Amino acid sequence: MLNRTDSQCPGRVANAITRRGFLQSSSAGFGWLALQGLFSTQAQAAHHFPAKAKNIIFCFMDGGPSHVDTFDYKPMLKKHEGKPIGTQAYSKRSQASDPGRLWLGSPWKFEKRGQSGLWVSDLFPNIARVADHLCVVKSMVGELPLHGQSNLLMHTGRSIGLAPSFGAWVTYGLGTENQNLPGYVVLNNDWVPNGGLENFGSSFLPASYQATMMRAKGTPVDNIAPHDAPAIQRRKLALLAGQDTSFAGQSSDKHGIESAIKNYETAFRMQTTVPEVADIRNEPTYIHKLYGTDSADEHQRYYATQALRARRLVEAGVRFVEITCPSFDNNNSPWDQHSHLKQNHEKNARVTEQSVAALITDLHQRGLLDETIVLWAGEMGRTPHTGAINATSGRDHHVNGFTLFMAGGGFKPGISYGETDEFGNGAVVNPVSVHDIHATILHQMGIDHERLTFRHGGRDQRLTDVEGVVLKELLSDV
Amino acid sequence: MLSRIIVLGILIAWTNGLLMAADTVVSTPEKEAFFESKIRPLLVENCIKCHGEKSAKGGLRLDSKPGWLKGGDAGEVIVPGQPDESALIKAVRYADKELQMPPKKKLADHEIALLVEWVKQGAIDPRTQAPGSGPTKSADAWAETFRKRLDWWSLKPLQNPQPPQVADREWSQKPVDRFIRASLDASGIKPAPVAGPEVLLRRLSFVLTGLPPAPAQRKAFLEHWQTNPGRAYENLVDQMLASPHFGERFARHWMDSVRYTDTYGYEWDNPAKGSHEYRDYLIRAFNSDIGFDQFLKEQLAGDLLEKPRINTATGTNESLIGTMFYHLGEHRHGSSLDFNGIHQEMVNNKVDAFSKVFLATTVACARCHDHKLEAVSQRDYYALGAVFMTPRWTSRSIDTPDKNALAIAALKDLRSRIRLELAGRWSQFKPTTELLKPILAQKNATALTIDQIAYPIERLTKAEGGMEASWNALANEWKNARQARIEANKAFKVLTDFQTPEIPQGWVTEGEGMAHGWVPDGTPLVALEGNSAIARLLPRGYHTQALSSKLPGALRMPPLETVPGQFSSLKLAGGEYGGYLTSDSNAFQGESVVFLKETQPQWRMFADKPMKNGVTRVTVEFSTASLNPNFPPRTGLAGGLPNNDLGYDKRSWLSITGIVTHDTAGAPQETLDSFSTLYDPIAPAPKTADELNLRLSKWLSGAVSRWCDNTIKTGDLQILDWLMSNKLLPNQSDSGDALAKLVADYRRIEQGIAFPRTSNGMDERQTVRAGLHFNSRGNVDSLGELVQPDFLQIFAGQNDVAKSPGSGRLELAQSLIEPGHPLTSRVYVNRIWGWIFGSGLVNTPDNFGRLGDKPAHPLLLDWLARDFVDHGWSTKRFIRELVMTQAFRQSGQAGPIALDLDPSNRLFHHFPTRRMEAESIRDSMLAVSGRLDPALYGRPINPPRAVEDGSKRLFSGPVDGNGRRSLYMTMSIMAPPAFLSTFDLPDLKLPNGRRNVTSVPTQALVMLNDPLTNQLAQHWAKRLMNDRQTTPEGRISSMFIEAVGREPEADEVQRWTDAARSFATSPDIMSDQSAWAQLAHSMFNTQEFIHFR
């Protein structure tokens, strides 16, 4: 058993220390993981191929916004509104598709927008204005029409979860560019999405790759505010440094202790850096107006704050930022409008879409959009049909054809890819899986999704499991 | 006649021709899709079990086109295009008494229609090859692969090695040390010198109890060590093993292995009923050292043991709790009947957990294909899944059956005496016209119906025209209505009307509420509050609340489709979250739960559901809240239940007073029995008002006096109910008389009954083996053969799982604890070794396969496995053996040669410094600060949370968890306790045999700034204010002893004294609590505090 020759994890792009590799070179016999991936300075050290983008901002529309009310214009729905969908529309990937259900037209008007002429409905007036930046995919196909599975699929590439999240993979692959900030931040709006915190977890990757949660309200990050006055804390750290150094000397695991000592130094700096980057007060007024941080609606204010922080975080070198939606009623997830589609989709749109558009505009104006991918997606779409047509009609879960978009990061601007049938009931042209989206985004980050692997359970695991195709048609410059 | 025979002859002669014609019927994608979506599942569900690969009854196989083309012993069965000529269609139509298929139960009409349509379309069938038709190439290939893969170290029989002889006999007195030393010697490595007493004390304390040693314990140990180090150490080991905290420590290890959680996660984080009971069960099991063989049996088949382990001290059936093991893990909501794939995902999770925990084998990898590396076939996966999916996944009453025996006997006795007292009063009852008049007067508000007691009274007392004529008209109306209802009720087959307590065959009851719940008509339900003696009279049947609404009860019906008739109906009442739950193939968080809110039993109908998506049965269980496995359900489904009510300590009740089955929808009707005694056919019709009054009075009082005499007739109860509801029968309990005293006694005893304890588990009584559909390539929509329960092919011939009449779980457990089993003991002793030494002999404790590590010491592993089994599977004894070794007592000082040759210490040449697990870090702070609550057991306590989310039941608890040890914190899948997660609490959804140890800045932030560390530092400082120390040096010394188990060195005293002075804000440093709090907080933040050596 001596001199084992296990290879270092082949998938790690940047040169972080892997568990096995570490064991080979250390005297620790019990598995210290002195992984510094969270603050790796070796970002971009070894991309599989040249990166187009450095950062990702994932605007996660939790609950499943309706594709046929946003980007996927289906005039047939209005024309056949109230008619039974019949047996032909059966889909086992819809939450309900009994023949007796009725087609439901969109309550919003659609228009062709910008130079590109992309269809965007009136639900998204601000996003409509940045249509020429969008790379819209209208033929997304998921797996099971339930929130938990679909959230986990979107976030971890598996509808059962048990795998690292997208953000964890990206930071594992690329590290972060800022020593004093985590590589993966979730700008949360006090909401644990269906599927749980696992959506943001590192699973079998080391814990250093899991998301750091930044809240919209109050102290942005748990325990980031120093409990002690600065002088006291410094005194304490000095005491600890002396104490721990002598303990490291007596320990059979110097590396582990030393890395813990270093963590205290980093933590000390984070106490300043994190609040600084989270603090938007010094942003100019026009930026506040653009994002909507001055909104009278508190939920919009929170979302706008998070969107603005997202821009600040990527500027500061954070790799992967996700923004979750605020929940404003007792709904299971914000965009989950089984009823009151009109009223609550409008509310969700009001809370989020101005800030999403502002983020794209702002990044563009700063020249950051080229290297930042903005991904806008829910975990599913919604049925083009409903149980009954009335003032409170809603739409149910639907994964057989839905829409998401990317902007920036070398994605072709102002294009639409893939199609659903004339009712928006199923993808018929160029169906795209979540794995394909993951693979394509990783590709833009300079990562070959088949080579970003981590050995676990005896397999070289990857974000895209055994699937995923890079969709070159979506990319400007391949 | 002649012509028919000719036609038949021609038909037979034409068979070949017709079939050729059938082949030429054009197959279109639509028709194939029709076959795939409608017909294939129907055949698989209903036919292929008897007409398939395993059995071809009547010589017929329906699992391929060539199969049915060949026909059965009686000739051809399908004439494509001609359903009426096809024997198959005739059989499913039950047209011929001699040939009815499926034999147990007729298919539903729409299913028959589908088959007819299929034959009409030409019986398009793309299944051109029969499964298992002759050995296929791939089957041969697998057999060959399988044979090769059996050649693997962990599958080979345990060797019987003798401990080697080593030169240093002094060091190697224990056999384990001889193995360790021999391999060190062979590698030229010297073991590390023995560790000092303080290091050993702290090490033993954390390894065996997860807590730091108490200063008094340290003092005693060091004193003893002075005189006799060997004895002192041995004594210490025995003390630690006897500590109740030993059980907590090892329970927590096992909880990692089985992915323990208190919730089911996913969308609502529903509470996992019984999790904490299982956690407490583990603590008791480790503390009382029940033997791993017993421990294993209880977790796999605790419900099936002939002699369950009864804990008389706690009144607990321990064995039953074990099967909560299966329920752990994330539960998806919904059912595969709605969305295919729900139950299949769950099965995967269960197979994975079982096979990793007990066998360190990755069986779940074989869901979609034969295992890529191990001797595990895809069939193995489904066979094992079938074992687990056969029993009902439900809730069990874990109280011992006789726990409330005394109280129940007393309540029964009091109930009879209360009845007697009432009978004494009621026998005086004389319903006079005066008594009835005011009641009738108020009845006019709503029109009376023929079912009501007041109906004839009102009609007759107000009768216009002749009394006699009216009487006769009413009597006729009644007779006709009654006759019509009796006729209509013939459509219902009565399974029971509960004349006797007998439960229909195949139905199962649970809980004391059912065991003592059957009553004959008119049994009083004693009122538990208020000034009435009784709440009402119960109709015959089962009433879980008959004695107390604390008693739990459940009735579980057989799968709907096995009950004859398309419908089953039960007459039900219930309240306080008593209700029923419909589960499809053991759906895990079934949401079709209905809570009853009615006092008078009403018929509820349950229709057979068409099976699809690999669902093999639909069952309904009727239960009180505590025996409902999914209670509380997701937030919002239990009307009126607050989100933070986790369903503990609930009164709840359920009544079942009739069960029928039927083929047409509807409910049986009351047969107006109450009036039989009124319209006595022998007595002449009354002619005058007086005669009428007499008749009415006799009618009403007859029912009362029959009740008093215990000769109650069917129908009397309705009369009594009516009299009671109109307060015509005395029912006061507040007059201080004998009745009142009896009622008060009853209430007092009822109050004393403890709320029931229940846990999710398994119930296999009256269940039949359920197969699991093979999914080709793991695709849930590609439904294949129904695989029957069996154990892995590796162990073929070494177990009786397949022969079991039930799931085979007990047979499975028994085969695993056969002394020679190559995996069970190896896997377990390796886990323990890892928990004791920090890494296993096999460093992948959940994987002994080709993807795992190989053992560092194969012979030692086998020696340990044998030794463990030979000594009765005793975990404590085994641990004692390990910690008594020199290997364990080594210091952490590895020599340079050792580090060079074996850097990862696989040969155990030193004892490495270990970062504590998250729980020990938190528990140490609690212990050292003095805040630790040493109490064992109990309901989980919420971790502190920055934000609560009631709809997901994510609630916040006290910052310090009220001092409870970390293993008692709510392990929520959706959002685990943040403090613990920061220090590598493992993924709660996965079995985990070895924790990661990562080092991240967040840990420093938590230790520096979290309210918990600061609050506990304050607590400690407050305690220090009373410590009688007079100098900072003395106090610092005592703090070191408490926190890290040793005296500080001189330079350390200096360092900390300096710090104390710099933190002090008042000249009297010894009473400056805040300065000492800073010091205490710093102490928590030292690396030494969170490590042991």
PDB file of C-alpha atoms in Angstrom, chain A residues 8-92:
ATOM      1  CA  GLN A   8      -4.095  13.499  -9.086  1.00  0.00           C
ATOM      2  CA  CYS A   9      -7.551  14.442 -10.173  1.00  0.00           C
ATOM      3  CA  PRO A  10      -7.250  14.996 -13.854  1.00  0.00           C
ATOM      4  CA  GLY A  11     -10.174  17.286 -14.014  1.00  0.00           C
ATOM      5  CA  ARG A  12      -8.979  20.113 -11.888  1.00  0.00           C
ATOM      6  CA  VAL A  13      -8.019  22.916 -14.165  1.00  0.00           C
ATOM      7  CA  ALA A  14      -6.284  25.228 -11.786  1.00  0.00           C
ATOM      8  CA  ASN A  15      -3.596  23.621  -9.742  1.00  0.00           C
ATOM      9  CA  ALA A  16      -5.353  23.128  -6.442  1.00  0.00           C
ATOM     10  CA  ILE A  17      -4.249  20.431  -4.081  1.00  0.00           C
ATOM     11  CA  THR A  18      -6.435  17.397  -4.258  1.00  0.00           C
ATOM     12  CA  ARG A  19      -7.120  15.167  -1.366  1.00  0.00           C
ATOM     13  CA  ARG A  20      -5.091  12.254  -2.565  1.00  0.00           C
ATOM     14  CA  GLY A  21      -2.354  14.434  -3.856  1.00  0.00           C
ATOM     15  CA  PHE A  22      -2.197  16.108  -0.526  1.00  0.00           C
ATOM     16  CA  LEU A  23      -1.979  12.856   1.341  1.00  0.00           C
ATOM     17  CA  GLN A  24       0.937  11.809  -0.765  1.00  0.00           C
ATOM     18  CA  SER A  25       2.880  14.815   0.192  1.00  0.00           C
ATOM     19  CA  SER A  26       1.865  15.273   3.771  1.00  0.00           C
ATOM     20  CA  SER A  27       2.318  13.444   6.970  1.00  0.00           C
ATOM     21  CA  ALA A  28      -1.317  13.663   7.866  1.00  0.00           C
ATOM     22  CA  GLY A  29      -2.858  10.279   7.904  1.00  0.00           C
ATOM     23  CA  PHE A  30      -6.482  11.134   8.315  1.00  0.00           C
ATOM     24  CA  GLY A  31      -7.469  13.278   5.454  1.00  0.00           C
ATOM     25  CA  TRP A  32      -6.760  16.901   6.003  1.00  0.00           C
ATOM     26  CA  LEU A  33      -8.029  18.841   3.079  1.00  0.00           C
ATOM     27  CA  ALA A  34      -5.965  21.935   3.090  1.00  0.00           C
ATOM     28  CA  LEU A  35      -7.663  23.099   0.007  1.00  0.00           C
ATOM     29  CA  GLN A  36      -7.295  26.661  -0.867  1.00  0.00           C
ATOM     30  CA  GLY A  37      -9.603  26.653  -3.834  1.00  0.00           C
ATOM     31  CA  LEU A  38     -11.772  29.282  -2.250  1.00  0.00           C
ATOM     32  CA  PHE A  39      -8.965  31.748  -2.505  1.00  0.00           C
ATOM     33  CA  SER A  40      -6.941  30.240  -5.242  1.00  0.00           C
ATOM     34  CA  THR A  41      -4.843  32.780  -7.043  1.00  0.00           C
ATOM     35  CA  GLN A  42      -4.186  30.391  -9.841  1.00  0.00           C
ATOM     36  CA  ALA A  43      -7.318  31.223 -11.737  1.00  0.00           C
ATOM     37  CA  GLN A  44      -7.002  30.912 -15.457  1.00  0.00           C
ATOM     38  CA  ALA A  45      -3.793  29.051 -14.956  1.00  0.00           C
ATOM     39  CA  ALA A  46      -4.760  26.273 -17.238  1.00  0.00           C
ATOM     40  CA  HIS A  47      -7.951  26.543 -19.199  1.00  0.00           C
ATOM     41  CA  HIS A  48      -8.681  23.693 -21.533  1.00  0.00           C
ATOM     42  CA  PHE A  49      -8.957  26.294 -24.240  1.00  0.00           C
ATOM     43  CA  PRO A  50      -9.059  30.079 -24.435  1.00  0.00           C
ATOM     44  CA  ALA A  51     -11.832  31.498 -22.302  1.00  0.00           C
ATOM     45  CA  LYS A  52     -14.350  33.913 -23.720  1.00  0.00           C
ATOM     46  CA  ALA A  53     -15.883  34.662 -20.379  1.00  0.00           C
ATOM     47  CA  LYS A  54     -14.558  34.987 -16.862  1.00  0.00           C
ATOM     48  CA  ASN A  55     -17.711  35.221 -14.797  1.00  0.00           C
ATOM     49  CA  ILE A  56     -21.272  34.040 -14.674  1.00  0.00           C
ATOM     50  CA  ILE A  57     -24.293  35.708 -13.177  1.00  0.00           C
ATOM     51  CA  PHE A  58     -27.208  33.328 -12.960  1.00  0.00           C
ATOM     52  CA  CYS A  59     -30.533  35.100 -12.514  1.00  0.00           C
ATOM     53  CA  PHE A  60     -32.537  32.138 -11.286  1.00  0.00           C
ATOM     54  CA  MET A  61     -36.259  32.554 -11.790  1.00  0.00           C
ATOM     55  CA  ASP A  62     -37.343  30.105  -9.144  1.00  0.00           C
ATOM     56  CA  GLY A  63     -40.702  28.471  -9.761  1.00  0.00           C
ATOM     57  CA  GLY A  64     -40.780  28.441 -13.547  1.00  0.00           C
ATOM     58  CA  PRO A  65     -41.790  31.572 -15.485  1.00  0.00           C
ATOM     59  CA  SER A  66     -44.140  30.875 -18.329  1.00  0.00           C
ATOM     60  CA  HIS A  67     -42.349  30.641 -21.665  1.00  0.00           C
ATOM     61  CA  VAL A  68     -45.514  31.382 -23.662  1.00  0.00           C
ATOM     62  CA  ASP A  69     -46.043  34.616 -21.766  1.00  0.00           C
ATOM     63  CA  THR A  70     -42.507  35.929 -22.079  1.00  0.00           C
ATOM     64  CA  PHE A  71     -40.434  35.001 -25.128  1.00  0.00           C
ATOM     65  CA  ASP A  72     -42.170  32.155 -26.925  1.00  0.00           C
ATOM     66  CA  TYR A  73     -44.954  33.879 -28.862  1.00  0.00           C
ATOM     67  CA  LYS A  74     -47.827  31.539 -29.697  1.00  0.00           C
ATOM     68  CA  PRO A  75     -50.738  33.297 -31.402  1.00  0.00           C
ATOM     69  CA  MET A  76     -52.485  29.925 -31.707  1.00  0.00           C
ATOM     70  CA  LEU A  77     -53.133  29.989 -27.998  1.00  0.00           C
ATOM     71  CA  LYS A  78     -55.262  33.104 -28.233  1.00  0.00           C
ATOM     72  CA  LYS A  79     -56.973  31.754 -31.319  1.00  0.00           C
ATOM     73  CA  HIS A  80     -57.892  28.487 -29.608  1.00  0.00           C
ATOM     74  CA  GLU A  81     -58.328  29.876 -26.166  1.00  0.00           C
ATOM     75  CA  GLY A  82     -60.957  27.954 -24.248  1.00  0.00           C
ATOM     76  CA  LYS A  83     -60.873  24.979 -26.567  1.00  0.00           C
ATOM     77  CA  PRO A  84     -59.990  21.602 -25.135  1.00  0.00           C
ATOM     78  CA  ILE A  85     -56.435  20.563 -25.905  1.00  0.00           C
ATOM     79  CA  GLY A  86     -57.508  17.025 -26.864  1.00  0.00           C
ATOM     80  CA  THR A  87     -55.531  13.830 -26.690  1.00  0.00           C
ATOM     81  CA  GLN A  88     -52.817  14.989 -29.063  1.00  0.00           C
ATOM     82  CA  ALA A  89     -51.491  17.457 -26.534  1.00  0.00           C
ATOM     83  CA  TYR A  90     -50.820  14.771 -23.963  1.00  0.00           C
ATOM     84  CA  SER A  91     -47.398  15.146 -22.428  1.00  0.00           C
ATOM     85  CA  LYS A  92     -46.004  13.109 -19.607  1.00  0.00           C
TER      86      LYS A  92
END
